[in-house]
Coordinates of C-alpha atoms and ligand atoms in Angstrom, one line a residue:
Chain Z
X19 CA 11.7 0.9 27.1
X20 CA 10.5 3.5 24.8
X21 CA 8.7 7.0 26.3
X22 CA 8.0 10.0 24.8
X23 CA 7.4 13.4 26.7
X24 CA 5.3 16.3 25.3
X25 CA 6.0 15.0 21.8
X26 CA 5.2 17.6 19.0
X27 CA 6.1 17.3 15.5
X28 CA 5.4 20.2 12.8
X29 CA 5.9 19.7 9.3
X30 CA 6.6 23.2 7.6
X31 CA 6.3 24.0 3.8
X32 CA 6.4 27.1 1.4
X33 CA 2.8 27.1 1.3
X34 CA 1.6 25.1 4.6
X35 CA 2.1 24.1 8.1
X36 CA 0.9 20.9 9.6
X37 CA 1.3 19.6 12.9
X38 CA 1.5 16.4 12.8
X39 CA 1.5 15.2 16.4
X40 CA 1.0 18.0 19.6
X41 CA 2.4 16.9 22.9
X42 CA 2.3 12.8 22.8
X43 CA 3.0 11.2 26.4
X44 CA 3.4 7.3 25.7
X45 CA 5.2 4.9 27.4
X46 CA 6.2 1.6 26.3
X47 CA 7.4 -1.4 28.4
X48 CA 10.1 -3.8 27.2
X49 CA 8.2 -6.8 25.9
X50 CA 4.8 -5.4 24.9
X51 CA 3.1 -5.3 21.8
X52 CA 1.4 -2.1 21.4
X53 CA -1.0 -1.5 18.4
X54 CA -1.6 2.0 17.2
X55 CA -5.0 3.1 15.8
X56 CA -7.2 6.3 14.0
X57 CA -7.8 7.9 11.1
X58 CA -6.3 8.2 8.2
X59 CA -3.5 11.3 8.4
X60 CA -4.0 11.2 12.5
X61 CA -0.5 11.2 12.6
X62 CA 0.6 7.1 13.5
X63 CA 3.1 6.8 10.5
X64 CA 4.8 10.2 11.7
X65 CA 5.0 8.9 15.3
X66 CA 6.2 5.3 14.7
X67 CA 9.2 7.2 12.1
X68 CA 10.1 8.9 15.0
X69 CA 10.1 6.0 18.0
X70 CA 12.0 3.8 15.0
X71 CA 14.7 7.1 14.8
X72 CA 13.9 7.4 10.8
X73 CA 12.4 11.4 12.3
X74 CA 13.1 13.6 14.5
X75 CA 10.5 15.7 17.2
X76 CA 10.3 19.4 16.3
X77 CA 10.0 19.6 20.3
X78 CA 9.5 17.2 23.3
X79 CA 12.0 14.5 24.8
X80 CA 12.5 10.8 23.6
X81 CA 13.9 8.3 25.7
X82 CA 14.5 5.1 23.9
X83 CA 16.2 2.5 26.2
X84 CA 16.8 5.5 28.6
X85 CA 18.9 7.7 26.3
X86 CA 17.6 11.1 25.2
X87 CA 17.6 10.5 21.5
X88 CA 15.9 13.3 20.4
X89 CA 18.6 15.7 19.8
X90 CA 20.6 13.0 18.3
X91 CA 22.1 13.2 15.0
X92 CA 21.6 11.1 12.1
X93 CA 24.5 9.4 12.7
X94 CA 24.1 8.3 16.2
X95 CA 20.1 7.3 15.6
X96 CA 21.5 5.2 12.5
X97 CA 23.4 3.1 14.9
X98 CA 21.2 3.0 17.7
X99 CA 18.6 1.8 14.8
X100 CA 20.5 -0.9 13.1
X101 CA 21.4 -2.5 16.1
X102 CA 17.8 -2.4 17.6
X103 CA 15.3 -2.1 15.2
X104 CA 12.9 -3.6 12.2
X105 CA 10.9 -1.2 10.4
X106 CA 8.1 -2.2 7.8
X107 CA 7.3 0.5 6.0
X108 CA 4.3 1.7 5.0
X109 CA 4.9 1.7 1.6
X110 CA 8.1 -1.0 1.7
X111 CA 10.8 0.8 0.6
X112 CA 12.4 -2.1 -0.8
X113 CA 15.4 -1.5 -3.3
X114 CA 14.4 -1.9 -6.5
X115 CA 18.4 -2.5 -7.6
X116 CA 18.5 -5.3 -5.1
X117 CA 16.9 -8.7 -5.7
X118 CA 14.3 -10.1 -2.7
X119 CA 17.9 -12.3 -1.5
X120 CA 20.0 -9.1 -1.2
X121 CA 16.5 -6.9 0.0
X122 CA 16.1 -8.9 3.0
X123 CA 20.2 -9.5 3.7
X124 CA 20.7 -5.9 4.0
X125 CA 20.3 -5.6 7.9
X126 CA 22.5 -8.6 8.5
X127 CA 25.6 -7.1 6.6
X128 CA 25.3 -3.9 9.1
X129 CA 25.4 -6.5 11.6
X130 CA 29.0 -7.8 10.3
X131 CA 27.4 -11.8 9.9
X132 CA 29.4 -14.5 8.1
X133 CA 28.2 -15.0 4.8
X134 CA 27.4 -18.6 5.6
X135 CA 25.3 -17.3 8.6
X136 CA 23.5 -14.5 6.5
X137 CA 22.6 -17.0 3.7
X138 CA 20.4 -19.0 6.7
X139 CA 18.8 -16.4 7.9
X140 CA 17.9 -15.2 5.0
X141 CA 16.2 -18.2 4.2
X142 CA 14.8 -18.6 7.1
X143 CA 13.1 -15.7 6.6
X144 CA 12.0 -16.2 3.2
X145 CA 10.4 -19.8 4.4
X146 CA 8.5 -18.3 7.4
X147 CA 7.1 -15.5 5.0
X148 CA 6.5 -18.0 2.3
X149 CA 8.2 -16.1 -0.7
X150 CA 11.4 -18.3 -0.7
X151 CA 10.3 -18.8 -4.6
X152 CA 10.5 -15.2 -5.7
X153 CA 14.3 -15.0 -4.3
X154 CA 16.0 -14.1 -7.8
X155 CA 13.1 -11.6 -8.3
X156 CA 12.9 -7.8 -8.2
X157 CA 10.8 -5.6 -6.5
X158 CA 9.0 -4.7 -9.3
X159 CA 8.6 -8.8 -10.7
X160 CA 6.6 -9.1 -7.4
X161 CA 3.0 -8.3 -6.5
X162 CA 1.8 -5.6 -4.0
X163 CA 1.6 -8.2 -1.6
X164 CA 4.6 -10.3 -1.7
X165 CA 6.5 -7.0 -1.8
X166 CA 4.9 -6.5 1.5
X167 CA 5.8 -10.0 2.6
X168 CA 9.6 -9.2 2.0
X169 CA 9.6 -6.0 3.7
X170 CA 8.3 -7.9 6.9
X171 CA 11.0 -10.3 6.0
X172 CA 13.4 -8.0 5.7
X173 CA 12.3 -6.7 9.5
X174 CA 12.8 -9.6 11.3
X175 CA 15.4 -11.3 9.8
X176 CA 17.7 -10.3 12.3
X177 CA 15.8 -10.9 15.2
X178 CA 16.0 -7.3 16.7
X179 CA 14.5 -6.6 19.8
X180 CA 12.0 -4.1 18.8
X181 CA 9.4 -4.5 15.6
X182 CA 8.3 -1.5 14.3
X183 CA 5.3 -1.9 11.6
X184 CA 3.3 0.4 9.7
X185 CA 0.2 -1.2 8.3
X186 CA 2.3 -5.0 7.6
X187 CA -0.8 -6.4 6.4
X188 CA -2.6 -3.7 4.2
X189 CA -2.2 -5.5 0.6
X190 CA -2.1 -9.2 2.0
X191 CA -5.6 -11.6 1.6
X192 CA -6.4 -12.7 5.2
X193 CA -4.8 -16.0 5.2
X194 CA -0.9 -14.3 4.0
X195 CA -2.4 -11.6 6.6
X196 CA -2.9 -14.3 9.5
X197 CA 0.5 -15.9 9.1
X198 CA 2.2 -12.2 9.4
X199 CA 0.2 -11.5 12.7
X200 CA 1.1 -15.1 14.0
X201 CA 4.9 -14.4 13.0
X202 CA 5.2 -11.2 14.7
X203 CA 2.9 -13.1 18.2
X204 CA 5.0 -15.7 18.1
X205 CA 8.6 -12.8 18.2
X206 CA 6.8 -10.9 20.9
X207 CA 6.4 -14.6 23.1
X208 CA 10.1 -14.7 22.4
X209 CA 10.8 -10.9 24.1
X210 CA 10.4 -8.7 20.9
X211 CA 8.9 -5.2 21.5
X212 CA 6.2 -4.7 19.2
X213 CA 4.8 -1.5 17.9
X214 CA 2.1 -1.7 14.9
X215 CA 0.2 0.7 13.2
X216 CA -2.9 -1.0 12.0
X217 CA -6.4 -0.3 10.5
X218 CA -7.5 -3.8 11.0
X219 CA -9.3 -4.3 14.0
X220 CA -8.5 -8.0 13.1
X221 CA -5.1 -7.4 13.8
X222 CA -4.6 -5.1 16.7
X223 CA -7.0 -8.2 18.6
X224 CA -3.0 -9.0 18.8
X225 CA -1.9 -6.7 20.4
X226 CA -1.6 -6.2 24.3
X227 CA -3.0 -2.4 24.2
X228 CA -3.9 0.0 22.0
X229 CA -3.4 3.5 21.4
X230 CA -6.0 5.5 19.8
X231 CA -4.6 8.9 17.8
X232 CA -6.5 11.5 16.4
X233 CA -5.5 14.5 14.8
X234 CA -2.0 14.2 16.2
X235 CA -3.1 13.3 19.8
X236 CA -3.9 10.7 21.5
X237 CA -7.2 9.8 22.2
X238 CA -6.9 7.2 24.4
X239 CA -5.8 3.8 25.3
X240 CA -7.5 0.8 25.7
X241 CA -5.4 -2.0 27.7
X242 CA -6.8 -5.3 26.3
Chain S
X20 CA -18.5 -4.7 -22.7
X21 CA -15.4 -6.4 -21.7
X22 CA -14.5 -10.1 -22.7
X23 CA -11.3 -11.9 -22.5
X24 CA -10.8 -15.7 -24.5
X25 CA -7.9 -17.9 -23.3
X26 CA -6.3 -14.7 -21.9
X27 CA -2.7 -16.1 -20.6
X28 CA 0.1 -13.9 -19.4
X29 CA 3.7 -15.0 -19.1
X30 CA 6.6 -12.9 -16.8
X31 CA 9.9 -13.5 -18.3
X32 CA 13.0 -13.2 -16.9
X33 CA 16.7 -14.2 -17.0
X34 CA 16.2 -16.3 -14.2
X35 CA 12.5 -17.2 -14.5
X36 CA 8.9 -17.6 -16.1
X37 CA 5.9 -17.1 -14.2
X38 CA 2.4 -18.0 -15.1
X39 CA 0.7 -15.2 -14.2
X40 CA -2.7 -15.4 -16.0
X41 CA -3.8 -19.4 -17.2
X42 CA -6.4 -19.0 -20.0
X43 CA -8.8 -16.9 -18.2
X44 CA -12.3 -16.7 -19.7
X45 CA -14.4 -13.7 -18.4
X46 CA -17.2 -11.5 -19.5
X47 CA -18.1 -8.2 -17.7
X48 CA -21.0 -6.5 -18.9
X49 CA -21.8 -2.3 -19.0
X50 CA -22.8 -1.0 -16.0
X51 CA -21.6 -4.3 -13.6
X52 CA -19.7 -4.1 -10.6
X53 CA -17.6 -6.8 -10.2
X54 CA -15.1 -7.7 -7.6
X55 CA -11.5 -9.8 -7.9
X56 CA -10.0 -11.4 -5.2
X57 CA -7.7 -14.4 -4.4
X58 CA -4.7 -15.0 -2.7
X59 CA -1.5 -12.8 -2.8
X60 CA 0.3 -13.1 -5.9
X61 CA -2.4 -14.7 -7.7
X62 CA -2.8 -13.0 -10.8
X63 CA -5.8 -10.0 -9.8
X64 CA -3.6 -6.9 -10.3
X65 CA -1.8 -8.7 -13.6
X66 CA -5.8 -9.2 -14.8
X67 CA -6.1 -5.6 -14.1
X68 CA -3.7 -4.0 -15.7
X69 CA -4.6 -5.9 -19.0
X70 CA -8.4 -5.2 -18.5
X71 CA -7.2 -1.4 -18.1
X72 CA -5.2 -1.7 -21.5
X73 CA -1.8 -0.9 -19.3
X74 CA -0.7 -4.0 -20.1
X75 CA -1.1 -7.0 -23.2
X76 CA -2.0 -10.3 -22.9
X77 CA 1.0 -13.3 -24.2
X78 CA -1.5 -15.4 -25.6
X79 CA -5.6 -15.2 -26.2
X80 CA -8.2 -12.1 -26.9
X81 CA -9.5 -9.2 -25.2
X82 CA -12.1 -7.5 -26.4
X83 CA -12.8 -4.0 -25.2
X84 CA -16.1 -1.9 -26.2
X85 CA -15.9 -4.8 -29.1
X86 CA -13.0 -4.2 -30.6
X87 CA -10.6 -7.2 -30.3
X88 CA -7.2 -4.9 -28.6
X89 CA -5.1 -7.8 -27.8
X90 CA -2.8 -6.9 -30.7
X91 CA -3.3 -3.0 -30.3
X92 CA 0.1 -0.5 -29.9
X93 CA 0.9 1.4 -27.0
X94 CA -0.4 4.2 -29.1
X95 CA -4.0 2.7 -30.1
X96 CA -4.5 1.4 -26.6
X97 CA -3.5 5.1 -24.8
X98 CA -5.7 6.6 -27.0
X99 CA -8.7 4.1 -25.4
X100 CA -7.5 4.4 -22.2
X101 CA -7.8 8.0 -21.7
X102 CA -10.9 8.5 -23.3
X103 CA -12.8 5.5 -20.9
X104 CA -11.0 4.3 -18.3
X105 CA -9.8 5.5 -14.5
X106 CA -7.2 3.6 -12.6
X107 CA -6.7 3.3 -9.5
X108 CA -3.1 1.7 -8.8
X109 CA -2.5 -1.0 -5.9
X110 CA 0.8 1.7 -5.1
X111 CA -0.9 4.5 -6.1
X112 CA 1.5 5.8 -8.8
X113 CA 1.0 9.4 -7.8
X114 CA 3.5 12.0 -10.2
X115 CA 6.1 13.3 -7.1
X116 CA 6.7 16.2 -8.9
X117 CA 3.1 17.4 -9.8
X118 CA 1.3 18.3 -6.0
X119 CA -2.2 16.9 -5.4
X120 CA -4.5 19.5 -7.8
X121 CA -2.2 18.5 -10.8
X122 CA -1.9 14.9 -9.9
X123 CA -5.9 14.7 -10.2
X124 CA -6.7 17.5 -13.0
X125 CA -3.9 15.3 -15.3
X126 CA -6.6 13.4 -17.0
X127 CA -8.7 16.2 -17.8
X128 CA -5.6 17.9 -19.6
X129 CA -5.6 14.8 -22.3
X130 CA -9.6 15.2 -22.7
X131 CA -8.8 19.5 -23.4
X132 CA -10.9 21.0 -21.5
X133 CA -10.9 24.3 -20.3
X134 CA -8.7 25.0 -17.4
X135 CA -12.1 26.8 -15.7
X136 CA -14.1 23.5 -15.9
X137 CA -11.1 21.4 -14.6
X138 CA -10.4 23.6 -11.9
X139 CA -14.3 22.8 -10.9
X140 CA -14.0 19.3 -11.8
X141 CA -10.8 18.5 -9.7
X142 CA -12.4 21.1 -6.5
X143 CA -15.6 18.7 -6.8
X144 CA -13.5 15.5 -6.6
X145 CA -11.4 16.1 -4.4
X146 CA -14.1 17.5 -1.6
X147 CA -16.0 14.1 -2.1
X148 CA -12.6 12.1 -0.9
X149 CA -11.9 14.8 1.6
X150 CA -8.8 16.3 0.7
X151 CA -9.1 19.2 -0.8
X152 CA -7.2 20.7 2.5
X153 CA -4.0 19.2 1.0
X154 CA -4.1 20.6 -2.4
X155 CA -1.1 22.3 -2.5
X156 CA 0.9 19.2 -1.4
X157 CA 3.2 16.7 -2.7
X158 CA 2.7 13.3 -3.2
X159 CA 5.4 12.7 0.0
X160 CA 3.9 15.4 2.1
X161 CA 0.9 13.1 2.4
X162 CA 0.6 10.2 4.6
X163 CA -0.3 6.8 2.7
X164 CA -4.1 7.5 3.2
X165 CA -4.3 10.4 1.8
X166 CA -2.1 9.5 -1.4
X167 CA -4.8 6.5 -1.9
X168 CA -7.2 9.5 -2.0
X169 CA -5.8 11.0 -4.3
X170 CA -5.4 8.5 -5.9
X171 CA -9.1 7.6 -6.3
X172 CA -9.7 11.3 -6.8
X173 CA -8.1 11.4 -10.0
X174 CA -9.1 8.1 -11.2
X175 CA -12.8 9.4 -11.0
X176 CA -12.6 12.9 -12.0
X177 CA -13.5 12.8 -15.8
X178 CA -16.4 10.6 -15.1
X179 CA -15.3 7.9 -16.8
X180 CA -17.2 4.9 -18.4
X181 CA -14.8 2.3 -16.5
X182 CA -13.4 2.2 -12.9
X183 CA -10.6 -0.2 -12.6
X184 CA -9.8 -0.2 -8.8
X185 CA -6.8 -2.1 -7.5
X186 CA -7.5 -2.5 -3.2
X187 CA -8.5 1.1 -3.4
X188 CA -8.9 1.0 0.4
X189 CA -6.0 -1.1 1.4
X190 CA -4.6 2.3 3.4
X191 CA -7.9 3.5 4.6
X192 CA -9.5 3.4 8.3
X193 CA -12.9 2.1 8.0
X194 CA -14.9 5.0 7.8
X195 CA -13.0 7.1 5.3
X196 CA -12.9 3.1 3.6
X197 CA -16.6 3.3 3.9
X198 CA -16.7 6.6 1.8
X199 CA -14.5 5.6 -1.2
X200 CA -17.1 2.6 -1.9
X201 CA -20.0 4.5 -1.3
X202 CA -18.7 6.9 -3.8
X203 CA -17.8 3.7 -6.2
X204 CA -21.5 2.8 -6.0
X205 CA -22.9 5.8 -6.3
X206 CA -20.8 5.9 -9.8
X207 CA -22.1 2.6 -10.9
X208 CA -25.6 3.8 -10.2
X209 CA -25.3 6.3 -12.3
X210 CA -24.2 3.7 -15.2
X211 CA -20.1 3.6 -14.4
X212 CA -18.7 0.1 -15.1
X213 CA -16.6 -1.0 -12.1
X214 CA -14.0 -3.9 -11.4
X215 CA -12.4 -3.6 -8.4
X216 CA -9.8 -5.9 -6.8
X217 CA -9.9 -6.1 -2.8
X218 CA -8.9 -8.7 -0.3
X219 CA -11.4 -7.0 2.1
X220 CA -15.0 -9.1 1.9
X221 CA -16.8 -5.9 3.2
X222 CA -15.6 -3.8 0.3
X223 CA -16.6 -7.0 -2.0
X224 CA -20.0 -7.0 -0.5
X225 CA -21.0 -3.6 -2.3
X226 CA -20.5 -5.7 -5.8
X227 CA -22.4 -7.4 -7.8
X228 CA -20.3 -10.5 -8.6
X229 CA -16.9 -11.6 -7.4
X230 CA -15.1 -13.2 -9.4
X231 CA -12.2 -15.8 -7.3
X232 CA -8.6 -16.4 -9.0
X233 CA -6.1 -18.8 -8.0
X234 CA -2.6 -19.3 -9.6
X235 CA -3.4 -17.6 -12.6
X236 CA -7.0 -19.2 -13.0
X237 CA -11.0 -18.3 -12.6
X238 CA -11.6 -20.7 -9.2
X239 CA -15.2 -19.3 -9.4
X240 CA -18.0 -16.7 -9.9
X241 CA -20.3 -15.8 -7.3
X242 CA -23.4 -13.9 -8.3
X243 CA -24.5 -11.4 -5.2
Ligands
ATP320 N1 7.1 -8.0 -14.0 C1 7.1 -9.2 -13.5 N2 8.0 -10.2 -13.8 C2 8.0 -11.4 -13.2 N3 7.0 -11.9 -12.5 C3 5.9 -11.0 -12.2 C4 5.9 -9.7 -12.7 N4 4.8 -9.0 -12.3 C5 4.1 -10.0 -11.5 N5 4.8 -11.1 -11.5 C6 4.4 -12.4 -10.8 O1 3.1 -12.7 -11.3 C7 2.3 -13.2 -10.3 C8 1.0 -12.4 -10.2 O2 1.2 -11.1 -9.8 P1 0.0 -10.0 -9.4 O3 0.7 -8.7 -9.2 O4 -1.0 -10.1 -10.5 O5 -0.6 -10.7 -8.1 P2 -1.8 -10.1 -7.2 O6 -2.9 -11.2 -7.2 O7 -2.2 -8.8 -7.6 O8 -1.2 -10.2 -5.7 P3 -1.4 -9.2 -4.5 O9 -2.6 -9.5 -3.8 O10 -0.2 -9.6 -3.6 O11 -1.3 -7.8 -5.0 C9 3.1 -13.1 -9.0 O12 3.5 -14.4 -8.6 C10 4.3 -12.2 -9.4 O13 5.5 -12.6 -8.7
ATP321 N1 6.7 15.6 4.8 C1 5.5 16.2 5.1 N2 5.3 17.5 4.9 C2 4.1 18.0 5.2 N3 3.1 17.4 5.8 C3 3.3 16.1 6.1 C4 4.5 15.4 5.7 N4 4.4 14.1 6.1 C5 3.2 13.9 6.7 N5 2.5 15.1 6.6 C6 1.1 15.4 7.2 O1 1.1 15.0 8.5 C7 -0.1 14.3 8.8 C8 0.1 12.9 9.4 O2 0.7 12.1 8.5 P1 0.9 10.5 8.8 O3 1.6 9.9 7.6 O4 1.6 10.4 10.1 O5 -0.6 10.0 8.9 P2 -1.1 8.5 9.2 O6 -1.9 8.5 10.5 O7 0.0 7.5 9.0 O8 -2.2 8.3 8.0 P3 -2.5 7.0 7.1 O9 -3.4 6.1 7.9 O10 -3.3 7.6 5.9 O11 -1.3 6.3 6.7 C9 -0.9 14.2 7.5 O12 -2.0 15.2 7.6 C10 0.1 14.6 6.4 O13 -0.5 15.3 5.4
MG322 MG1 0.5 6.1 7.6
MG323 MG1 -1.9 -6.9 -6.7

């Protein structure tokens, strides 16, 4: 259960400030998959950062599974987050020191798994994302899209209960694309909470709602 | 002119060698548009990087403008590079400590001119991907959008003779989508040679010819 109260967000530089979101009310059940919409800049990769705890609000409340996170510190969100959450990031943010193996292992050794039980997973993962054969690579031995593939990897792998993810699809051809949108279904069927940034109206045909932003506020919501 | 023979590219690694390009035979002529697409991991962005003389081929020929360059040094094919050919990178490969006005005016700086006429040049391209408002930013001020903007912003500002475009609107909402390959055609109208690789059929439909790779080979041509 995920709900945000007068949300603002203002990003301040020497030269510039940019508010980013102003006053977001959402509310998100346990269970649904929510797709998030608009225009490039609206403000959707600064909102899900903060609902994942990568952010903080400038101002506003955030309950995420009914605690007040928004004045919490790094420290507690880290927890709260690696116990709770996959994040696919916009632009990956795999480790380029780690191979794809030890990319998409990471969560599970927060998680204090046997190695035996990690090694599974991991494969598991690698299989349902179809980039088992590029284990031994590095990020940067793998193409735009199977770097993608192993940053959605590396977000389920531990089955979390909620699935945060910013554009997954955005460098994949429509059949990889397809398969990532049937993965993350087929989680939410299972009880994952599902929050995705899209600009494919192929993809948020997913979802169970969507919200439209624009210029940091939302616009509306359309409840499929 | 542009005209690869056998063209083959092999990835080498401790662990592995991938076939990345399988005698590819292709011939793109001044002033086409042509599209690239395939599946993920197929071999489109390893074609482009080559094409854009970023890269050299393991085995075969390339001829650029009619010289044969498959043999050329970093040097000789730099030198070609800046003087013809734009880029637009699959992960942008924006400079994090330059902000968005010397991202874009960088290729202008190799082609001395005078800092009055770039100043116009980078205003004028940076208006037509609407973003001059962020010209004072960095690279991770921006949100993924707007650093494919810039992006495409820089890779058109000199007017070059070749556009190589790799998913230039794999970030992009449809509209300001729409506006990037407007802005592409209205280039190759005006005699700009453009290869573009997409996974997105409605950015393909602006081209006159698609070319389709799979695993590292020409599946087929489509003429438009
Ligand atoms: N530096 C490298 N070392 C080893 N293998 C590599 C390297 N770069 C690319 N490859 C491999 O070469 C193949 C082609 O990669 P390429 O980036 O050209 O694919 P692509 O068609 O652009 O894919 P996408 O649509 O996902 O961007 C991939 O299987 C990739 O794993
Ligand atoms: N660190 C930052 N400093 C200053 N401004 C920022 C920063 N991060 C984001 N912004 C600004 O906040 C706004 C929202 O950015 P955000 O990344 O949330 O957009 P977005 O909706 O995800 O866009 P896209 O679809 O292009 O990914 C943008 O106008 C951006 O320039
Ligand atoms: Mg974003
Ligand atoms: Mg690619």
């Amino acid at each position: 259960m995920i709900k945000t109260v007068n949300l603002t967000k203002v990003f301040r530089t020497d030269e510039v400030e940019t508010t980013a979101l102003n006053n977001i009310n959402i509310e998100i059940k346990k269970g649904e998959f929510v797709a998030v919409m608009g225009p490039s800049g609206c403000g959707k990769s600064t909102l899900l950062n903060i609902l994942g705890l990568l952010d903080t609000p400038t101002k506003g409340d955030f309950y995420f599974l009914d605690e007040n996170v928004a004045g919490y510190s790094e420290r507690q969100r880290a927890r709260l987050r690696k116990h709770n959450i996959g994040f696919v990031f916009q632009n990956f943010n795999l480790i380029d020191q780690l191979n794809v193996f030890e990319n998409v292992e990471l969560p599970l050794i927060y998680l204090r798994m046997s190695a035996k039980e990690r090694k599974e997973k991991v494969h598991e993962a690698l299989e349902t994302m179809q980039i088992a054969h590029r284990v031994k690579h590095y990020p940067n031995q793998l193409s735009g899209g199977q770097q993608q593939r192993v940053a959605v990897a590396r977000a389920v792998v531990s089955k979390p209960h909620f699935i945060l993810a910013d554009e997954p699809t955005g460098n994949l051809d429509s059949k990889h694309g397809d398969e990532v949108m049937r993965l993350l279904s087929g989680l939410n069927e299972k009880g994952t909470t599902i929050i995705m940034v899209t600009h494919s109206q192929r993809d948020a045909e997913y979802s169970h709602r969507i919200i439209h932003l624009f210029d940091g506020q939302v616009l509306s919501e359309n409840v499929k």
